[in-house]
PDB file of C-alpha atoms in Angstrom:
ATOM      1  CA  UNK A   1      44.140  75.610 121.409  1.00 93.00           C
ATOM      2  CA  UNK A   2      40.766  73.870 121.361  1.00 94.00           C
ATOM      3  CA  UNK A   3      42.445  70.486 121.792  1.00 95.00           C
ATOM      4  CA  UNK A   4      44.466  71.727 124.775  1.00 95.00           C
ATOM      5  CA  UNK A   5      41.384  73.282 126.341  1.00 96.00           C
ATOM      6  CA  UNK A   6      39.363  70.084 125.917  1.00 95.00           C
ATOM      7  CA  UNK A   7      42.174  67.933 127.281  1.00 94.00           C
ATOM      8  CA  UNK A   8      42.485  70.222 130.308  1.00 95.00           C
ATOM      9  CA  UNK A   9      38.807  69.546 130.986  1.00 96.00           C
ATOM     10  CA  UNK A  10      39.413  65.802 130.514  1.00 94.00           C
ATOM     11  CA  UNK A  11      37.186  65.704 127.457  1.00 93.00           C
ATOM     12  CA  UNK A  12      37.860  62.919 124.989  1.00 92.00           C
ATOM     13  CA  UNK A  13      38.739  64.489 121.659  1.00 94.00           C
ATOM     14  CA  UNK A  14      38.370  63.041 118.189  1.00 95.00           C
ATOM     15  CA  UNK A  15      39.422  64.631 114.928  1.00 96.00           C
ATOM     16  CA  UNK A  16      37.747  63.866 111.620  1.00 97.00           C
ATOM     17  CA  UNK A  17      39.027  64.335 108.126  1.00 97.00           C
ATOM     18  CA  UNK A  18      36.797  66.190 105.708  1.00 95.00           C
ATOM     19  CA  UNK A  19      35.058  64.305 102.922  1.00 94.00           C
ATOM     20  CA  UNK A  20      36.191  64.536  99.338  1.00 93.00           C
ATOM     21  CA  UNK A  21      34.681  66.963  96.879  1.00 90.00           C
ATOM     22  CA  UNK A  22      34.105  65.942  93.317  1.00 84.00           C
ATOM     23  CA  UNK A  23      36.499  67.519  90.821  1.00 82.00           C
ATOM     24  CA  UNK A  24      35.252  68.049  87.291  1.00 76.00           C
ATOM     25  CA  UNK A  25      31.647  68.396  88.379  1.00 70.00           C
ATOM     26  CA  UNK A  26      29.072  71.004  87.530  1.00 68.00           C
ATOM     27  CA  UNK A  27      30.201  73.328  90.336  1.00 69.00           C
ATOM     28  CA  UNK A  28      33.840  73.327  89.183  1.00 73.00           C
ATOM     29  CA  UNK A  29      35.295  72.560  92.608  1.00 77.00           C
ATOM     30  CA  UNK A  30      38.554  71.284  91.087  1.00 83.00           C
ATOM     31  CA  UNK A  31      40.881  73.651  92.980  1.00 87.00           C
ATOM     32  CA  UNK A  32      39.311  72.915  96.352  1.00 87.00           C
ATOM     33  CA  UNK A  33      39.089  69.187  95.671  1.00 87.00           C
ATOM     34  CA  UNK A  34      42.812  69.178  94.882  1.00 91.00           C
ATOM     35  CA  UNK A  35      43.877  70.580  98.277  1.00 93.00           C
ATOM     36  CA  UNK A  36      41.686  68.355 100.457  1.00 94.00           C
ATOM     37  CA  UNK A  37      44.111  65.379 100.595  1.00 95.00           C
ATOM     38  CA  UNK A  38      46.971  67.553 101.881  1.00 96.00           C
ATOM     39  CA  UNK A  39      44.674  69.245 104.396  1.00 97.00           C
ATOM     40  CA  UNK A  40      43.512  65.840 105.629  1.00 97.00           C
ATOM     41  CA  UNK A  41      47.128  64.710 105.958  1.00 97.00           C
ATOM     42  CA  UNK A  42      47.626  67.613 108.368  1.00 97.00           C
ATOM     43  CA  UNK A  43      44.563  66.503 110.348  1.00 97.00           C
ATOM     44  CA  UNK A  44      45.924  62.946 110.506  1.00 97.00           C
ATOM     45  CA  UNK A  45      49.330  64.208 111.670  1.00 97.00           C
ATOM     46  CA  UNK A  46      47.750  66.393 114.346  1.00 97.00           C
ATOM     47  CA  UNK A  47      45.641  63.499 115.621  1.00 96.00           C
ATOM     48  CA  UNK A  48      48.724  61.284 115.805  1.00 97.00           C
ATOM     49  CA  UNK A  49      50.857  63.959 117.501  1.00 96.00           C
ATOM     50  CA  UNK A  50      48.175  64.648 120.099  1.00 95.00           C
ATOM     51  CA  UNK A  51      47.217  61.000 120.629  1.00 94.00           C
ATOM     52  CA  UNK A  52      43.652  61.604 119.475  1.00 95.00           C
ATOM     53  CA  UNK A  53      41.093  59.345 117.899  1.00 96.00           C
ATOM     54  CA  UNK A  54      41.001  59.873 114.144  1.00 97.00           C
ATOM     55  CA  UNK A  55      37.731  59.487 112.258  1.00 97.00           C
ATOM     56  CA  UNK A  56      38.860  59.137 108.667  1.00 97.00           C
ATOM     57  CA  UNK A  57      35.769  60.222 106.753  1.00 97.00           C
ATOM     58  CA  UNK A  58      37.798  60.994 103.642  1.00 97.00           C
ATOM     59  CA  UNK A  59      39.239  57.478 103.443  1.00 95.00           C
ATOM     60  CA  UNK A  60      35.748  56.032 103.712  1.00 94.00           C
ATOM     61  CA  UNK A  61      34.382  58.137 100.841  1.00 94.00           C
ATOM     62  CA  UNK A  62      37.316  58.801  98.499  1.00 93.00           C
ATOM     63  CA  UNK A  63      36.540  55.813  96.294  1.00 92.00           C
ATOM     64  CA  UNK A  64      32.787  56.353  96.493  1.00 95.00           C
ATOM     65  CA  UNK A  65      32.246  59.778  94.934  1.00 91.00           C
ATOM     66  CA  UNK A  66      28.714  58.720  94.011  1.00 92.00           C
ATOM     67  CA  UNK A  67      27.990  59.491  97.681  1.00 94.00           C
ATOM     68  CA  UNK A  68      28.749  63.184  97.037  1.00 92.00           C
ATOM     69  CA  UNK A  69      25.708  65.168  95.919  1.00 91.00           C
ATOM     70  CA  UNK A  70      25.048  67.117  92.761  1.00 88.00           C
ATOM     71  CA  UNK A  71      26.673  70.230  94.239  1.00 88.00           C
ATOM     72  CA  UNK A  72      29.978  68.277  94.242  1.00 88.00           C
ATOM     73  CA  UNK A  73      30.405  69.196  97.920  1.00 89.00           C
ATOM     74  CA  UNK A  74      27.803  67.778 100.298  1.00 92.00           C
ATOM     75  CA  UNK A  75      27.178  64.076 100.773  1.00 95.00           C
ATOM     76  CA  UNK A  76      23.970  62.492  99.599  1.00 96.00           C
ATOM     77  CA  UNK A  77      21.538  61.023 102.117  1.00 97.00           C
ATOM     78  CA  UNK A  78      23.301  57.677 101.732  1.00 97.00           C
ATOM     79  CA  UNK A  79      26.643  59.477 102.062  1.00 96.00           C
ATOM     80  CA  UNK A  80      25.609  60.912 105.424  1.00 97.00           C
ATOM     81  CA  UNK A  81      24.565  57.432 106.506  1.00 97.00           C
ATOM     82  CA  UNK A  82      28.004  56.090 105.545  1.00 97.00           C
ATOM     83  CA  UNK A  83      29.648  58.942 107.487  1.00 97.00           C
ATOM     84  CA  UNK A  84      27.545  58.047 110.532  1.00 97.00           C
ATOM     85  CA  UNK A  85      28.755  54.447 110.234  1.00 97.00           C
ATOM     86  CA  UNK A  86      32.380  55.629 109.973  1.00 96.00           C
ATOM     87  CA  UNK A  87      31.952  57.691 113.151  1.00 96.00           C
ATOM     88  CA  UNK A  88      30.221  54.827 114.954  1.00 95.00           C
ATOM     89  CA  UNK A  89      32.975  52.366 114.092  1.00 94.00           C
ATOM     90  CA  UNK A  90      35.732  54.796 115.102  1.00 95.00           C
ATOM     91  CA  UNK A  91      34.063  55.690 118.397  1.00 93.00           C
ATOM     92  CA  UNK A  92      33.365  52.060 119.203  1.00 93.00           C
ATOM     93  CA  UNK A  93      36.937  51.089 118.379  1.00 90.00           C
ATOM     94  CA  UNK A  94      38.502  54.062 120.124  1.00 89.00           C
ATOM     95  CA  UNK A  95      36.467  54.665 123.237  1.00 85.00           C
ATOM     96  CA  UNK A  96      34.499  51.662 124.335  1.00 79.00           C
ATOM     97  CA  UNK A  97      36.192  49.618 126.956  1.00 61.00           C
ATOM     98  CA  UNK A  98      36.150  45.856 126.822  1.00 58.00           C
ATOM     99  CA  UNK A  99      35.199  44.449 130.204  1.00 53.00           C
ATOM    100  CA  UNK A 100      37.941  42.394 131.764  1.00 53.00           C
ATOM    101  CA  UNK A 101      37.170  39.053 133.276  1.00 51.00           C
ATOM    102  CA  UNK A 102      37.834  38.783 136.965  1.00 50.00           C
ATOM    103  CA  UNK A 103      38.707  35.434 138.374  1.00 46.00           C
ATOM    104  CA  UNK A 104      38.405  34.526 142.002  1.00 44.00           C
ATOM    105  CA  UNK A 105      41.117  32.230 143.242  1.00 47.00           C
ATOM    106  CA  UNK A 106      39.902  29.836 145.898  1.00 44.00           C
TER     107      UNK A 106
END
């Protein structure tokens, strides 16, 4: 419903996947960590079905679990910086328009 409402207002919508959580860590987040990939697949499918920009945070961090903090949930300071870069790249790729060259025929 939020997507439909935003689209009706002509708001550009982006969906982001959620970052991984570390399984086997001190906070024992194994069960939650196990369901995140399937949840993110649903986010990816929704973005594709609705024609929305996808910001794939999970893909950018899944092989870099050292960027997840000691609570096995929240990113580290460097992790947040990487997430910011992922958003920047996605927004630049998805929303910025490349100026077209205009040629005057004489």
